[in-house]
């Protein structure tokens, strides 16, 4: 893969909550990546990607028309490249919660945005927020309401901490301990999920007062506590809060958890061998797991495909 590369991300905490006003923490995941490319003899996948970019150009024109002050692009170059068959050559699985659309959005902004905010300049809080706004609009094409955090993470390739809607910063996370027994891992659900309908379900649920209260008093409370614990390296407290978060998600975000994982999710909470949470919008794709003792978790999850992404 040539050209600037854009990586997948893992939203450790904050899915759905960050659309409202929770904290969030997102880290680059360099295992998967993508770049814009043009081939002499495009494959079927390349053609399909190109067709989707064709539609995307029209959407971006509309975004620019509606909000000319937000962002503008070199549309002539973009259209010419797309007509020549440009596509997003990407190993990032789609609908797996690791930000395939985010990386694509970051790549398009990087190549075609005018007066773009670059990675090299001093990224003040204002610039980060502006980028997040632009990316939120750009990514909406792929899944309706978007916080813009996925493309921001992919564009900057650094961990991003969301303190609240209008307070975000780049951050560092505690260094990994390769000898540590604890781990964060991805669990492959074996099927893809679709972000758009999941976000739609969430927005529908938000019309109910009971759900809104649960979100504020439980989901966001535990999410915020997890973010604080993770960033400060407070592992003991983190696992207490993770258990509560896992529980609240199982009780209130059932459509986002593939049915065949409901029992496994519950078993983790009961045995404390591991705690599961959503990875991105859910509905399929990856599920994110946390274990204090990875070997124990592996035994309990025998037969499932685990990919370790962080060691405590
Ligand atoms: N390589 C690609 N080429 C063209 N479009 C892509 C590519 N990768 C992702 N997309 C677009 O992004 C969508 C998936 O993004 P999304 O629903 O946000 O899921 P996720 O971010 O979890 O992968 C796809 O349906 C497709 O429209
Ligand atoms: C559900 C949400 O909070 C995260 C979505 O992540 P993904 O598109 O599934 O990678 C939406 C968003 O913040 O853009």
Tab-separated table of C-alpha atoms and ligand atoms in Angstrom:
chain	number	residue	atom	x	y	z
A	1	UNK	CA	0.000	0.000	0.000
A	2	UNK	CA	1.487	3.363	-1.008
A	3	UNK	CA	0.622	6.975	-0.276
A	4	UNK	CA	-0.476	8.357	3.070
A	5	UNK	CA	-1.917	5.536	5.128
A	6	UNK	CA	-4.935	5.871	7.378
A	7	UNK	CA	-5.389	3.442	10.215
A	8	UNK	CA	-8.275	1.756	11.945
A	9	UNK	CA	-9.139	2.790	15.488
A	10	UNK	CA	-10.541	1.311	18.612
A	11	UNK	CA	-13.007	3.348	20.569
A	12	UNK	CA	-12.128	1.966	23.993
A	13	UNK	CA	-14.973	3.879	25.624
A	14	UNK	CA	-17.698	6.291	24.608
A	15	UNK	CA	-19.690	4.659	21.791
A	16	UNK	CA	-23.134	6.279	21.620
A	17	UNK	CA	-22.377	8.372	24.709
A	18	UNK	CA	-20.145	10.708	22.704
A	19	UNK	CA	-23.013	11.460	20.340
A	20	UNK	CA	-24.554	12.982	23.464
A	21	UNK	CA	-22.120	14.282	26.052
A	22	UNK	CA	-20.100	11.472	27.615
A	23	UNK	CA	-16.361	11.130	27.812
A	24	UNK	CA	-14.662	8.977	25.217
A	25	UNK	CA	-11.269	7.492	24.526
A	26	UNK	CA	-10.158	6.321	21.157
A	27	UNK	CA	-6.790	4.835	20.153
A	28	UNK	CA	-5.279	4.108	16.741
A	29	UNK	CA	-5.173	0.427	15.816
A	30	UNK	CA	-2.396	0.036	13.260
A	31	UNK	CA	-3.202	-3.557	12.396
A	32	UNK	CA	-5.606	-2.439	9.636
A	33	UNK	CA	-5.060	0.425	7.218
A	34	UNK	CA	-6.135	2.006	3.944
A	35	UNK	CA	-4.973	4.442	1.264
A	36	UNK	CA	-6.501	6.103	-1.811
A	37	UNK	CA	-5.261	4.429	-4.953
A	38	UNK	CA	-5.846	4.061	-8.696
A	39	UNK	CA	-5.125	0.814	-10.588
A	40	UNK	CA	-4.729	0.046	-14.275
A	41	UNK	CA	-6.876	-3.069	-13.947
A	42	UNK	CA	-9.173	-2.600	-10.962
A	43	UNK	CA	-10.513	-5.625	-9.107
A	44	UNK	CA	-14.212	-6.019	-8.305
A	45	UNK	CA	-13.599	-4.684	-4.806
A	46	UNK	CA	-11.839	-1.630	-6.240
A	47	UNK	CA	-14.734	-0.998	-8.611
A	48	UNK	CA	-17.239	-1.263	-5.788
A	49	UNK	CA	-15.245	1.127	-3.643
A	50	UNK	CA	-14.966	3.532	-6.584
A	51	UNK	CA	-18.742	3.442	-7.098
A	52	UNK	CA	-19.246	4.363	-3.461
A	53	UNK	CA	-16.753	7.253	-3.796
A	54	UNK	CA	-18.695	8.519	-6.804
A	55	UNK	CA	-21.790	8.918	-4.636
A	56	UNK	CA	-19.723	10.384	-1.854
A	57	UNK	CA	-18.476	13.231	-4.058
A	58	UNK	CA	-22.091	14.357	-4.588
A	59	UNK	CA	-22.676	14.307	-0.850
A	60	UNK	CA	-19.553	16.381	-0.161
A	61	UNK	CA	-20.688	18.957	-2.700
A	62	UNK	CA	-23.924	19.242	-0.790
A	63	UNK	CA	-22.089	19.608	2.535
A	64	UNK	CA	-20.012	22.412	1.057
A	65	UNK	CA	-23.064	24.098	-0.410
A	66	UNK	CA	-24.961	23.964	2.876
A	67	UNK	CA	-22.012	24.986	5.048
A	68	UNK	CA	-19.530	26.868	2.850
A	69	UNK	CA	-17.673	28.164	5.898
A	70	UNK	CA	-17.156	24.727	7.376
A	71	UNK	CA	-15.075	23.078	4.682
A	72	UNK	CA	-14.320	23.241	0.982
A	73	UNK	CA	-12.617	20.771	-1.306
A	74	UNK	CA	-10.845	20.716	-4.609
A	75	UNK	CA	-13.860	19.150	-6.316
A	76	UNK	CA	-12.330	19.276	-9.797
A	77	UNK	CA	-9.388	17.125	-8.732
A	78	UNK	CA	-11.626	14.827	-6.696
A	79	UNK	CA	-14.028	14.254	-9.592
A	80	UNK	CA	-11.209	13.698	-12.072
A	81	UNK	CA	-9.551	11.131	-9.779
A	82	UNK	CA	-12.818	9.314	-9.146
A	83	UNK	CA	-13.560	9.265	-12.891
A	84	UNK	CA	-10.132	7.667	-13.350
A	85	UNK	CA	-11.186	4.886	-10.992
A	86	UNK	CA	-9.699	6.019	-7.664
A	87	UNK	CA	-10.764	3.824	-4.755
A	88	UNK	CA	-9.970	3.302	-1.098
A	89	UNK	CA	-7.640	0.335	-0.917
A	90	UNK	CA	-8.232	-0.815	2.626
A	91	UNK	CA	-7.699	-3.832	4.861
A	92	UNK	CA	-10.059	-2.346	7.457
A	93	UNK	CA	-13.074	-4.646	7.688
A	94	UNK	CA	-16.330	-2.809	7.015
A	95	UNK	CA	-19.018	-2.869	9.671
A	96	UNK	CA	-16.649	-4.259	12.314
A	97	UNK	CA	-16.544	-1.203	14.564
A	98	UNK	CA	-12.923	-0.332	13.829
A	99	UNK	CA	-13.612	2.725	11.709
A	100	UNK	CA	-13.454	1.784	8.019
A	101	UNK	CA	-15.535	4.821	7.064
A	102	UNK	CA	-13.513	7.011	9.430
A	103	UNK	CA	-10.243	6.138	7.684
A	104	UNK	CA	-11.824	6.814	4.300
A	105	UNK	CA	-13.096	10.210	5.442
A	106	UNK	CA	-9.638	11.097	6.826
A	107	UNK	CA	-7.990	10.099	3.526
A	108	UNK	CA	-10.398	12.243	1.471
A	109	UNK	CA	-9.977	15.251	3.737
A	110	UNK	CA	-6.199	14.885	3.638
A	111	UNK	CA	-6.095	14.756	-0.140
A	112	UNK	CA	-8.744	17.275	-1.177
A	113	UNK	CA	-9.667	19.689	1.611
A	114	UNK	CA	-8.732	23.308	1.027
A	115	UNK	CA	-7.137	25.299	3.854
A	116	UNK	CA	-6.864	22.072	5.727
A	117	UNK	CA	-5.809	21.789	9.315
A	118	UNK	CA	-2.683	19.659	9.195
A	119	UNK	CA	-1.205	17.178	11.605
A	120	UNK	CA	2.011	19.180	11.760
A	121	UNK	CA	0.641	22.394	13.205
A	122	UNK	CA	-0.009	23.184	16.820
A	123	UNK	CA	-3.352	21.510	17.368
A	124	UNK	CA	-5.197	23.764	19.740
A	125	UNK	CA	-8.448	22.636	21.312
A	126	UNK	CA	-10.318	24.907	18.864
A	127	UNK	CA	-8.661	23.294	15.854
A	128	UNK	CA	-9.377	19.798	17.164
A	129	UNK	CA	-13.026	20.691	17.695
A	130	UNK	CA	-13.280	22.201	14.247
A	131	UNK	CA	-11.776	19.093	12.689
A	132	UNK	CA	-14.169	16.904	14.657
A	133	UNK	CA	-17.108	19.007	13.400
A	134	UNK	CA	-15.949	18.749	9.799
A	135	UNK	CA	-15.387	15.010	10.122
A	136	UNK	CA	-18.765	14.511	11.796
A	137	UNK	CA	-20.477	16.091	8.773
A	138	UNK	CA	-18.302	14.189	6.311
A	139	UNK	CA	-18.897	10.823	7.989
A	140	UNK	CA	-22.658	11.263	8.307
A	141	UNK	CA	-22.956	10.069	4.728
A	142	UNK	CA	-21.967	6.585	5.865
A	143	UNK	CA	-23.955	6.191	9.033
A	144	UNK	CA	-26.268	9.052	9.848
A	145	UNK	CA	-25.356	10.929	13.006
A	146	UNK	CA	-21.602	10.826	13.603
A	147	UNK	CA	-19.451	12.314	16.336
A	148	UNK	CA	-16.530	12.633	13.929
A	149	UNK	CA	-14.196	10.949	16.386
A	150	UNK	CA	-13.290	7.975	14.148
A	151	UNK	CA	-11.948	10.097	11.272
A	152	UNK	CA	-10.228	12.407	13.750
A	153	UNK	CA	-8.392	9.477	15.271
A	154	UNK	CA	-7.447	8.086	11.908
A	155	UNK	CA	-6.329	11.488	10.595
A	156	UNK	CA	-4.121	12.283	13.569
A	157	UNK	CA	-3.052	8.748	14.471
A	158	UNK	CA	-2.874	9.568	18.159
A	159	UNK	CA	-5.104	8.678	21.117
A	160	UNK	CA	-7.913	11.184	21.544
A	161	UNK	CA	-9.602	11.952	24.802
A	162	UNK	CA	-13.067	13.448	24.729
A	163	UNK	CA	-13.790	15.168	28.005
A	164	UNK	CA	-17.126	16.483	26.811
A	165	UNK	CA	-18.732	17.656	23.591
A	166	UNK	CA	-16.654	20.811	23.352
A	167	UNK	CA	-13.552	19.721	25.210
A	168	UNK	CA	-11.311	17.261	23.401
A	169	UNK	CA	-7.573	16.758	23.532
A	170	UNK	CA	-4.862	14.495	22.270
A	171	UNK	CA	-3.667	12.312	25.091
A	172	UNK	CA	-1.227	9.611	26.007
A	173	UNK	CA	-2.364	6.372	27.523
A	174	UNK	CA	-0.344	4.430	30.096
A	175	UNK	CA	2.458	2.451	28.445
A	176	UNK	CA	1.641	-1.160	27.899
A	177	UNK	CA	3.127	-3.751	30.172
A	178	UNK	CA	4.027	-6.640	27.840
A	179	UNK	CA	4.501	-8.932	30.864
A	180	UNK	CA	1.180	-7.930	32.417
A	181	UNK	CA	-1.545	-10.512	32.890
A	182	UNK	CA	-4.355	-8.105	32.027
A	183	UNK	CA	-5.460	-7.324	28.498
A	184	UNK	CA	-7.926	-5.602	26.223
A	185	UNK	CA	-8.948	-7.834	23.348
A	186	UNK	CA	-11.205	-7.940	20.317
A	187	UNK	CA	-13.668	-10.792	20.071
A	188	UNK	CA	-14.832	-11.509	16.548
A	189	UNK	CA	-18.618	-11.976	16.484
A	190	UNK	CA	-18.290	-13.584	13.051
A	191	UNK	CA	-20.811	-11.315	11.322
A	192	UNK	CA	-20.826	-7.699	10.244
A	193	UNK	CA	-22.928	-4.992	11.836
A	194	UNK	CA	-24.264	-1.871	10.227
A	195	UNK	CA	-23.704	1.434	11.933
A	196	UNK	CA	-26.566	3.385	10.339
A	197	UNK	CA	-29.485	1.246	11.645
A	198	UNK	CA	-27.847	0.893	15.063
A	199	UNK	CA	-27.465	4.667	15.420
A	200	UNK	CA	-31.084	4.962	14.252
A	201	UNK	CA	-32.264	2.575	16.992
A	202	UNK	CA	-30.283	4.573	19.533
A	203	UNK	CA	-31.803	7.881	18.400
A	204	UNK	CA	-35.299	6.331	18.589
A	205	UNK	CA	-34.649	5.050	22.118
A	206	UNK	CA	-33.450	8.507	23.109
A	207	UNK	CA	-37.010	9.751	22.591
A	208	UNK	CA	-38.008	7.810	25.731
A	209	UNK	CA	-37.444	9.557	29.021
A	210	UNK	CA	-36.567	6.297	30.787
A	211	UNK	CA	-33.805	5.545	28.305
A	212	UNK	CA	-32.467	9.087	28.520
A	213	UNK	CA	-32.307	8.810	32.306
A	214	UNK	CA	-30.573	5.437	32.134
A	215	UNK	CA	-28.060	6.907	29.701
A	216	UNK	CA	-27.244	9.821	31.941
A	217	UNK	CA	-27.380	8.140	35.349
A	218	UNK	CA	-25.788	4.820	34.446
A	219	UNK	CA	-24.264	4.417	30.993
A	220	UNK	CA	-22.510	7.790	30.857
A	221	UNK	CA	-21.581	7.637	34.538
A	222	UNK	CA	-19.789	4.291	34.128
A	223	UNK	CA	-18.298	5.252	30.751
A	224	UNK	CA	-16.825	8.435	32.225
A	225	UNK	CA	-15.437	6.533	35.209
A	226	UNK	CA	-13.822	3.931	32.899
A	227	UNK	CA	-12.182	6.661	30.819
A	228	UNK	CA	-10.789	8.362	33.929
A	229	UNK	CA	-9.485	5.078	35.341
A	230	UNK	CA	-7.929	3.958	32.079
A	231	UNK	CA	-6.122	7.240	31.440
A	232	UNK	CA	-4.791	7.413	34.994
A	233	UNK	CA	-3.809	3.729	35.042
A	234	UNK	CA	-6.109	2.895	37.936
A	235	UNK	CA	-6.626	-0.740	36.942
A	236	UNK	CA	-8.395	-1.947	40.069
A	237	UNK	CA	-11.071	0.721	39.926
A	238	UNK	CA	-11.292	0.305	36.138
A	239	UNK	CA	-12.417	-3.304	36.434
A	240	UNK	CA	-15.082	-2.387	38.983
A	241	UNK	CA	-16.486	0.219	36.622
A	242	UNK	CA	-16.155	-2.057	33.600
A	243	UNK	CA	-18.302	-4.649	35.310
A	244	UNK	CA	-21.041	-2.084	35.837
A	245	UNK	CA	-20.733	-0.783	32.273
A	246	UNK	CA	-20.920	-4.312	30.856
A	247	UNK	CA	-24.073	-4.905	32.901
A	248	UNK	CA	-25.810	-1.678	31.836
A	249	UNK	CA	-25.043	-2.402	28.184
A	250	UNK	CA	-26.398	-5.938	28.424
A	251	UNK	CA	-29.608	-4.651	29.995
A	252	UNK	CA	-30.169	-1.647	27.735
A	253	UNK	CA	-28.375	-2.114	24.414
A	254	UNK	CA	-29.604	-5.613	23.520
A	255	UNK	CA	-30.148	-4.877	19.782
A	256	UNK	CA	-26.483	-3.884	19.572
A	257	UNK	CA	-25.302	-7.254	20.941
A	258	UNK	CA	-25.632	-10.227	18.566
A	259	UNK	CA	-28.116	-12.638	20.200
A	260	UNK	CA	-25.724	-15.556	20.381
A	261	UNK	CA	-23.378	-13.490	22.578
A	262	UNK	CA	-25.924	-12.573	25.261
A	263	UNK	CA	-25.108	-15.601	27.430
A	264	UNK	CA	-21.378	-15.239	26.989
A	265	UNK	CA	-21.665	-11.563	27.959
A	266	UNK	CA	-23.583	-12.499	31.121
A	267	UNK	CA	-21.141	-15.280	31.993
A	268	UNK	CA	-18.278	-12.774	32.028
A	269	UNK	CA	-20.116	-10.569	34.525
A	270	UNK	CA	-20.993	-13.546	36.738
A	271	UNK	CA	-17.536	-15.158	36.790
A	272	UNK	CA	-15.477	-11.941	36.564
A	273	UNK	CA	-13.190	-13.785	34.106
A	274	UNK	CA	-13.747	-11.039	31.494
A	275	UNK	CA	-16.068	-8.119	30.813
A	276	UNK	CA	-17.497	-7.418	27.386
A	277	UNK	CA	-18.556	-4.068	25.953
A	278	UNK	CA	-19.510	-2.680	22.570
A	279	UNK	CA	-16.782	-1.840	20.096
A	280	UNK	CA	-18.167	1.048	18.068
A	281	UNK	CA	-21.822	0.795	17.178
A	282	UNK	CA	-22.130	-2.987	17.627
A	283	UNK	CA	-24.781	-5.203	16.021
A	284	UNK	CA	-21.965	-7.488	14.865
A	285	UNK	CA	-18.325	-6.980	14.034
A	286	UNK	CA	-15.985	-6.905	16.989
A	287	UNK	CA	-16.935	-6.974	20.639
A	288	UNK	CA	-14.398	-5.429	23.011
A	289	UNK	CA	-13.241	-7.501	25.991
A	290	UNK	CA	-11.297	-6.648	29.146
A	291	UNK	CA	-9.644	-9.262	31.336
A	292	UNK	CA	-7.554	-9.012	34.478
A	293	UNK	CA	-6.069	-12.402	33.685
A	294	UNK	CA	-5.964	-13.048	29.965
A	295	UNK	CA	-5.182	-16.770	30.326
A	296	UNK	CA	-8.295	-17.229	32.444
A	297	UNK	CA	-10.367	-15.312	29.877
A	298	UNK	CA	-8.954	-17.383	27.026
A	299	UNK	CA	-9.994	-20.566	28.825
A	300	UNK	CA	-13.477	-19.216	29.493
A	301	UNK	CA	-13.769	-18.105	25.856
A	302	UNK	CA	-12.312	-21.266	24.354
A	303	UNK	CA	-13.293	-21.681	20.711
A	304	UNK	CA	-13.602	-17.927	20.128
A	305	UNK	CA	-11.214	-15.803	18.164
A	306	UNK	CA	-9.452	-13.262	20.446
A	307	UNK	CA	-7.078	-10.541	19.251
A	308	UNK	CA	-5.149	-8.779	22.034
A	309	UNK	CA	-4.843	-5.038	21.469
A	310	UNK	CA	-3.423	-3.795	24.772
A	311	UNK	CA	-1.637	-5.381	27.738
A	312	UNK	CA	-1.899	-4.086	31.299
B	1	LIG	N1	-12.651	0.697	1.147
B	1	LIG	C1	-13.810	1.345	1.079
B	1	LIG	N2	-14.242	1.876	-0.082
B	1	LIG	C2	-15.425	2.535	-0.151
B	1	LIG	N3	-16.264	2.690	0.872
B	1	LIG	C3	-15.886	2.182	2.067
B	1	LIG	C4	-14.638	1.501	2.234
B	1	LIG	N4	-14.528	1.132	3.527
B	1	LIG	C5	-15.656	1.558	4.128
B	1	LIG	N5	-16.472	2.180	3.275
B	1	LIG	C6	-17.806	2.757	3.558
B	1	LIG	O1	-17.994	2.793	4.949
B	1	LIG	C7	-19.133	1.996	5.329
B	1	LIG	C8	-18.840	1.287	6.633
B	1	LIG	O2	-18.659	2.214	7.636
B	1	LIG	P1	-19.433	2.148	9.021
B	1	LIG	O3	-20.864	1.783	8.761
B	1	LIG	O4	-19.133	3.394	9.756
B	1	LIG	O5	-18.792	0.911	9.758
B	1	LIG	P2	-17.385	0.782	10.463
B	1	LIG	O6	-16.851	2.151	10.701
B	1	LIG	O7	-17.731	0.033	11.711
B	1	LIG	O8	-16.545	-0.023	9.555
B	1	LIG	C9	-19.312	1.035	4.184
B	1	LIG	O9	-20.654	0.623	4.086
B	1	LIG	C10	-18.888	1.875	2.981
B	1	LIG	O10	-19.941	2.713	2.558
B	2	LIG	C1	-21.918	4.782	17.605
B	2	LIG	C2	-20.763	5.750	17.473
B	2	LIG	O1	-20.593	6.438	18.719
B	2	LIG	C3	-19.467	5.026	17.170
B	2	LIG	C4	-19.537	4.321	15.839
B	2	LIG	O2	-18.378	3.630	15.538
B	2	LIG	P1	-18.306	2.675	14.232
B	2	LIG	O3	-18.827	3.453	13.051
B	2	LIG	O4	-19.096	1.441	14.518
B	2	LIG	O5	-16.833	2.430	14.123
B	2	LIG	C5	-21.078	6.764	16.373
B	2	LIG	C6	-20.086	7.907	16.319
B	2	LIG	O6	-19.616	8.358	17.376
B	2	LIG	O7	-19.802	8.340	15.201
